[in-house]
Amino acid sequence: MVKKIVPVFILAILAALCLPGREAVPADSGAEIPAGEKYVALTFDDGPRRATTERLLDGLKERGAKATFFLIGQQVEDNASLVARMAEEGHQIGNHTWSHQRLDGILPDAAAQEVARTEAALEALLGGGEYWLRPPYGQVAEGADFGVPMVKWCVDPRDWESRDAEKVARAVLECVEPGSIVLLHDIYPTSVDAALRVVDRLQEEGYWFVTVEELLWLNGVTPEAGRMYRTGRG
C-alpha cells in the first residue's frame, strides 16, 4: 500500500548502508545518504496484465528489487490479487488514469474523473494512501494539479515500439545513471525480459532498485503535490 511511510524505510536502508568509514552526505529529511550509492527507479505503465505482470513480480522478488507500477483503473478489479501482491511486496502503486486518455486533450472535469475513478478503485482495494499520478504520454494541461505528485521519466527505451528484449535492455543500459526514472510497460513479454536483464546487469554494477518515492527521498527531495518529477533529483 502506498502510504507516507517512506522516510522510515529510508532510515532503515541508511542504517544498514552507513558503514564505518563510508562518507555520507546530508539529506533534507534529516537522514544521511551514503555517498556514491547508485539508486534507480524502474516504472511500469499500462498494467496490470496477469501473464506478464505476475512473471515480472516473480523476477523482481527473486532479485530483491522494488519498482513502481502505474495502473490503468479499469484493469484493477479483475487483477485485484495481483495488485494486492504488488503492495505486499513493497512496490509503489500509482495511477495511470481509468482508460489511458491524454489528460491534456480532454476537458478538465473529464480529466479529473479519469484520475478520481482510478484512485477510488485503488483505495477500495488497498485502503487510503497517496497514489501518485503518471499521466498518459507524460502530459497534463498547463496548470493542472490532481493533488498528488506526478511522475514522468528520463529514460525511455520505447519498448512498446520495438518489442525486442535485447534492444530495449541495451537502450536502457546506454542511458541509465544514478537517479534515473526508467519507463517500461509490464504488458509486453519482451519488456519483462528486458527489465530483468537490466536488473541483473545493473545490480552487478552496484545499483539498488527502489520505488520512485524512495528515490526522491534518497536524493533529499521532498515530494510535492502537483509537481512533475522526471528524475530522482526532482
XYZ file of C-alpha atoms in Angstrom:
234
model
C 0.000 0.000 0.000
C 1.345 3.418 -0.880
C 1.301 5.366 2.340
C 3.564 8.004 3.826
C 5.938 5.551 5.476
C 8.850 6.010 3.116
C 11.059 8.063 5.478
C 11.002 5.117 7.906
C 12.077 2.780 5.097
C 14.812 5.169 4.120
C 16.160 5.363 7.649
C 16.290 1.572 7.774
C 18.229 1.411 4.481
C 20.572 4.152 5.580
C 21.229 2.450 8.893
C 22.199 -0.677 7.001
C 24.353 1.162 4.464
C 26.103 3.740 6.648
C 29.043 1.533 7.498
C 32.050 2.827 9.475
C 34.403 4.792 7.286
C 31.897 5.414 4.487
C 31.461 9.075 3.612
C 27.883 10.300 3.840
C 26.043 13.403 2.676
C 23.080 15.006 4.481
C 19.533 14.815 3.125
C 16.784 17.383 3.606
C 14.835 14.790 5.617
C 17.500 14.866 8.324
C 18.889 11.429 7.500
C 22.187 10.777 5.768
C 22.589 9.238 2.322
C 25.772 7.215 1.761
C 27.847 8.971 -0.868
C 28.419 7.054 -4.052
C 25.400 4.765 -3.782
C 23.614 4.159 -7.079
C 19.818 4.193 -6.970
C 17.422 3.868 -9.902
C 13.641 3.507 -10.260
C 12.058 1.131 -12.753
C 8.485 2.148 -13.563
C 5.884 0.134 -15.434
C 2.824 1.540 -17.212
C -0.455 0.210 -18.626
C -0.861 -2.886 -16.428
C -1.639 -4.984 -14.726
C -1.799 -7.933 -17.111
C -1.709 -11.267 -15.334
C 0.544 -13.336 -17.611
C 3.256 -10.722 -17.870
C 2.951 -8.760 -14.621
C 2.964 -11.908 -12.499
C 6.200 -13.092 -14.114
C 7.735 -9.661 -13.594
C 6.803 -9.694 -9.908
C 8.349 -13.136 -9.543
C 11.574 -11.909 -11.132
C 11.757 -8.731 -9.047
C 11.163 -10.696 -5.851
C 13.945 -13.148 -6.684
C 16.319 -10.230 -7.203
C 15.247 -8.136 -4.209
C 14.305 -5.248 -6.497
C 11.454 -2.778 -5.996
C 9.563 -0.946 -8.729
C 6.682 1.453 -9.285
C 3.557 0.367 -11.172
C 1.245 2.949 -12.737
C -2.026 1.080 -13.203
C -4.962 1.510 -15.569
C -8.013 1.832 -13.334
C -10.400 -0.285 -15.371
C -7.960 -3.209 -15.092
C -7.652 -3.154 -11.315
C -10.758 -5.088 -10.254
C -10.082 -8.106 -12.484
C -6.495 -8.231 -11.243
C -7.136 -7.487 -7.588
C -4.913 -10.265 -6.235
C -2.052 -9.107 -8.416
C -2.385 -5.501 -7.250
C -2.534 -6.642 -3.628
C 0.636 -8.627 -4.194
C 2.410 -5.539 -5.519
C 1.580 -3.698 -2.322
C 2.508 -6.605 -0.071
C 5.906 -6.971 -1.728
C 6.812 -3.321 -1.247
C 6.289 -1.885 -4.702
C 4.818 1.577 -5.157
C 1.430 1.675 -6.839
C 0.359 4.676 -8.842
C -2.445 5.998 -11.002
C -2.305 5.887 -14.810
C -5.916 7.072 -15.266
C -9.020 4.979 -15.790
C -8.786 4.404 -19.551
C -5.422 5.830 -20.643
C -6.767 9.074 -22.067
C -4.482 12.032 -22.661
C -5.219 14.433 -19.837
C -4.164 17.456 -21.870
C -6.628 16.609 -24.633
C -9.920 16.410 -22.727
C -11.983 18.801 -20.634
C -10.730 19.434 -17.076
C -13.748 17.705 -15.491
C -13.218 14.624 -17.648
C -9.520 14.557 -16.772
C -10.313 14.809 -13.074
C -12.775 11.932 -13.401
C -10.201 9.744 -15.151
C -7.864 10.199 -12.199
C -10.511 10.041 -9.468
C -12.068 6.768 -10.674
C -8.701 5.013 -10.580
C -7.882 6.457 -7.183
C -11.221 5.198 -5.871
C -10.561 1.708 -7.269
C -7.154 1.587 -5.600
C -8.482 2.870 -2.293
C -11.296 0.307 -2.341
C -8.765 -2.478 -2.791
C -5.763 -1.268 -0.801
C -7.127 1.386 1.505
C -6.327 5.055 1.786
C -2.997 6.308 0.592
C -1.385 8.693 -1.846
C -1.417 7.197 -5.314
C 0.930 9.264 -7.441
C -0.052 10.022 -11.000
C 1.665 9.259 -14.250
C -0.405 10.983 -16.923
C -0.610 9.035 -20.185
C 2.091 10.231 -22.598
C 3.525 12.259 -19.715
C 1.290 15.244 -20.469
C -1.183 17.306 -18.460
C -2.852 20.608 -19.249
C -0.889 23.646 -18.161
C -1.577 24.398 -14.506
C -3.317 21.070 -13.843
C -2.971 19.810 -10.280
C -4.527 16.489 -9.284
C -3.487 16.747 -5.659
C -0.571 14.287 -5.796
C 2.981 14.271 -7.160
C 3.221 13.406 -10.860
C 5.919 11.251 -12.412
C 7.409 11.375 -15.883
C 10.765 9.702 -16.786
C 14.230 10.397 -18.129
C 14.965 7.017 -19.764
C 12.531 5.784 -22.435
C 13.637 2.746 -24.486
C 10.359 2.787 -26.448
C 9.731 -0.830 -25.526
C 6.171 -0.622 -26.854
C 7.544 0.092 -30.304
C 10.359 -2.403 -30.787
C 9.032 -5.354 -28.721
C 12.651 -6.569 -28.750
C 14.046 -7.512 -25.322
C 17.694 -7.188 -26.295
C 17.194 -3.811 -27.964
C 15.154 -2.475 -25.035
C 17.659 -3.631 -22.420
C 20.538 -2.118 -24.416
C 18.698 1.199 -24.756
C 18.166 1.388 -21.001
C 21.731 0.425 -20.139
C 23.144 3.025 -22.540
C 21.217 5.864 -20.882
C 20.723 4.945 -17.231
C 22.610 6.700 -14.467
C 22.135 7.116 -10.708
C 18.808 8.847 -10.071
C 17.194 7.745 -13.338
C 13.483 7.019 -13.665
C 13.056 4.369 -16.371
C 9.835 3.944 -18.374
C 8.734 0.407 -19.315
C 5.443 -1.435 -19.837
C 4.671 -4.653 -17.980
C 2.087 -5.743 -20.559
C 4.701 -6.979 -23.049
C 6.654 -10.226 -22.515
C 9.691 -8.651 -24.176
C 9.589 -5.751 -21.722
C 9.559 -8.128 -18.767
C 12.557 -9.956 -20.215
C 14.357 -6.661 -20.789
C 13.588 -5.357 -17.306
C 15.024 -8.435 -15.615
C 18.144 -8.276 -17.795
C 18.578 -4.652 -16.777
C 18.212 -5.516 -13.098
C 20.775 -8.313 -13.362
C 23.303 -6.128 -15.170
C 22.912 -3.041 -13.005
C 22.943 -4.970 -9.742
C 26.344 -6.300 -10.835
C 27.396 -2.658 -11.177
C 26.216 -1.803 -7.669
C 22.809 -0.295 -8.389
C 19.886 -0.510 -5.964
C 16.343 -0.677 -7.371
C 13.879 1.415 -5.383
C 10.453 2.973 -5.897
C 10.095 6.498 -7.243
C 9.085 7.807 -3.842
C 12.097 6.159 -2.232
C 14.357 7.502 -4.980
C 13.296 11.059 -4.268
C 13.789 10.694 -0.538
C 17.193 9.105 -1.049
C 18.169 12.180 -3.060
C 16.896 14.525 -0.366
C 13.825 15.595 -2.367
C 10.545 16.058 -0.522
C 7.718 15.167 -2.967
C 5.181 17.913 -3.631
C 1.621 17.594 -4.924
C 1.170 18.971 -8.418
C 4.828 18.783 -9.337
C 6.114 16.597 -12.196
C 9.252 14.555 -11.439
C 11.465 13.298 -14.270
C 14.438 12.068 -12.222
C 15.167 11.233 -8.632
C 16.724 14.647 -8.237
C 13.479 16.443 -8.878
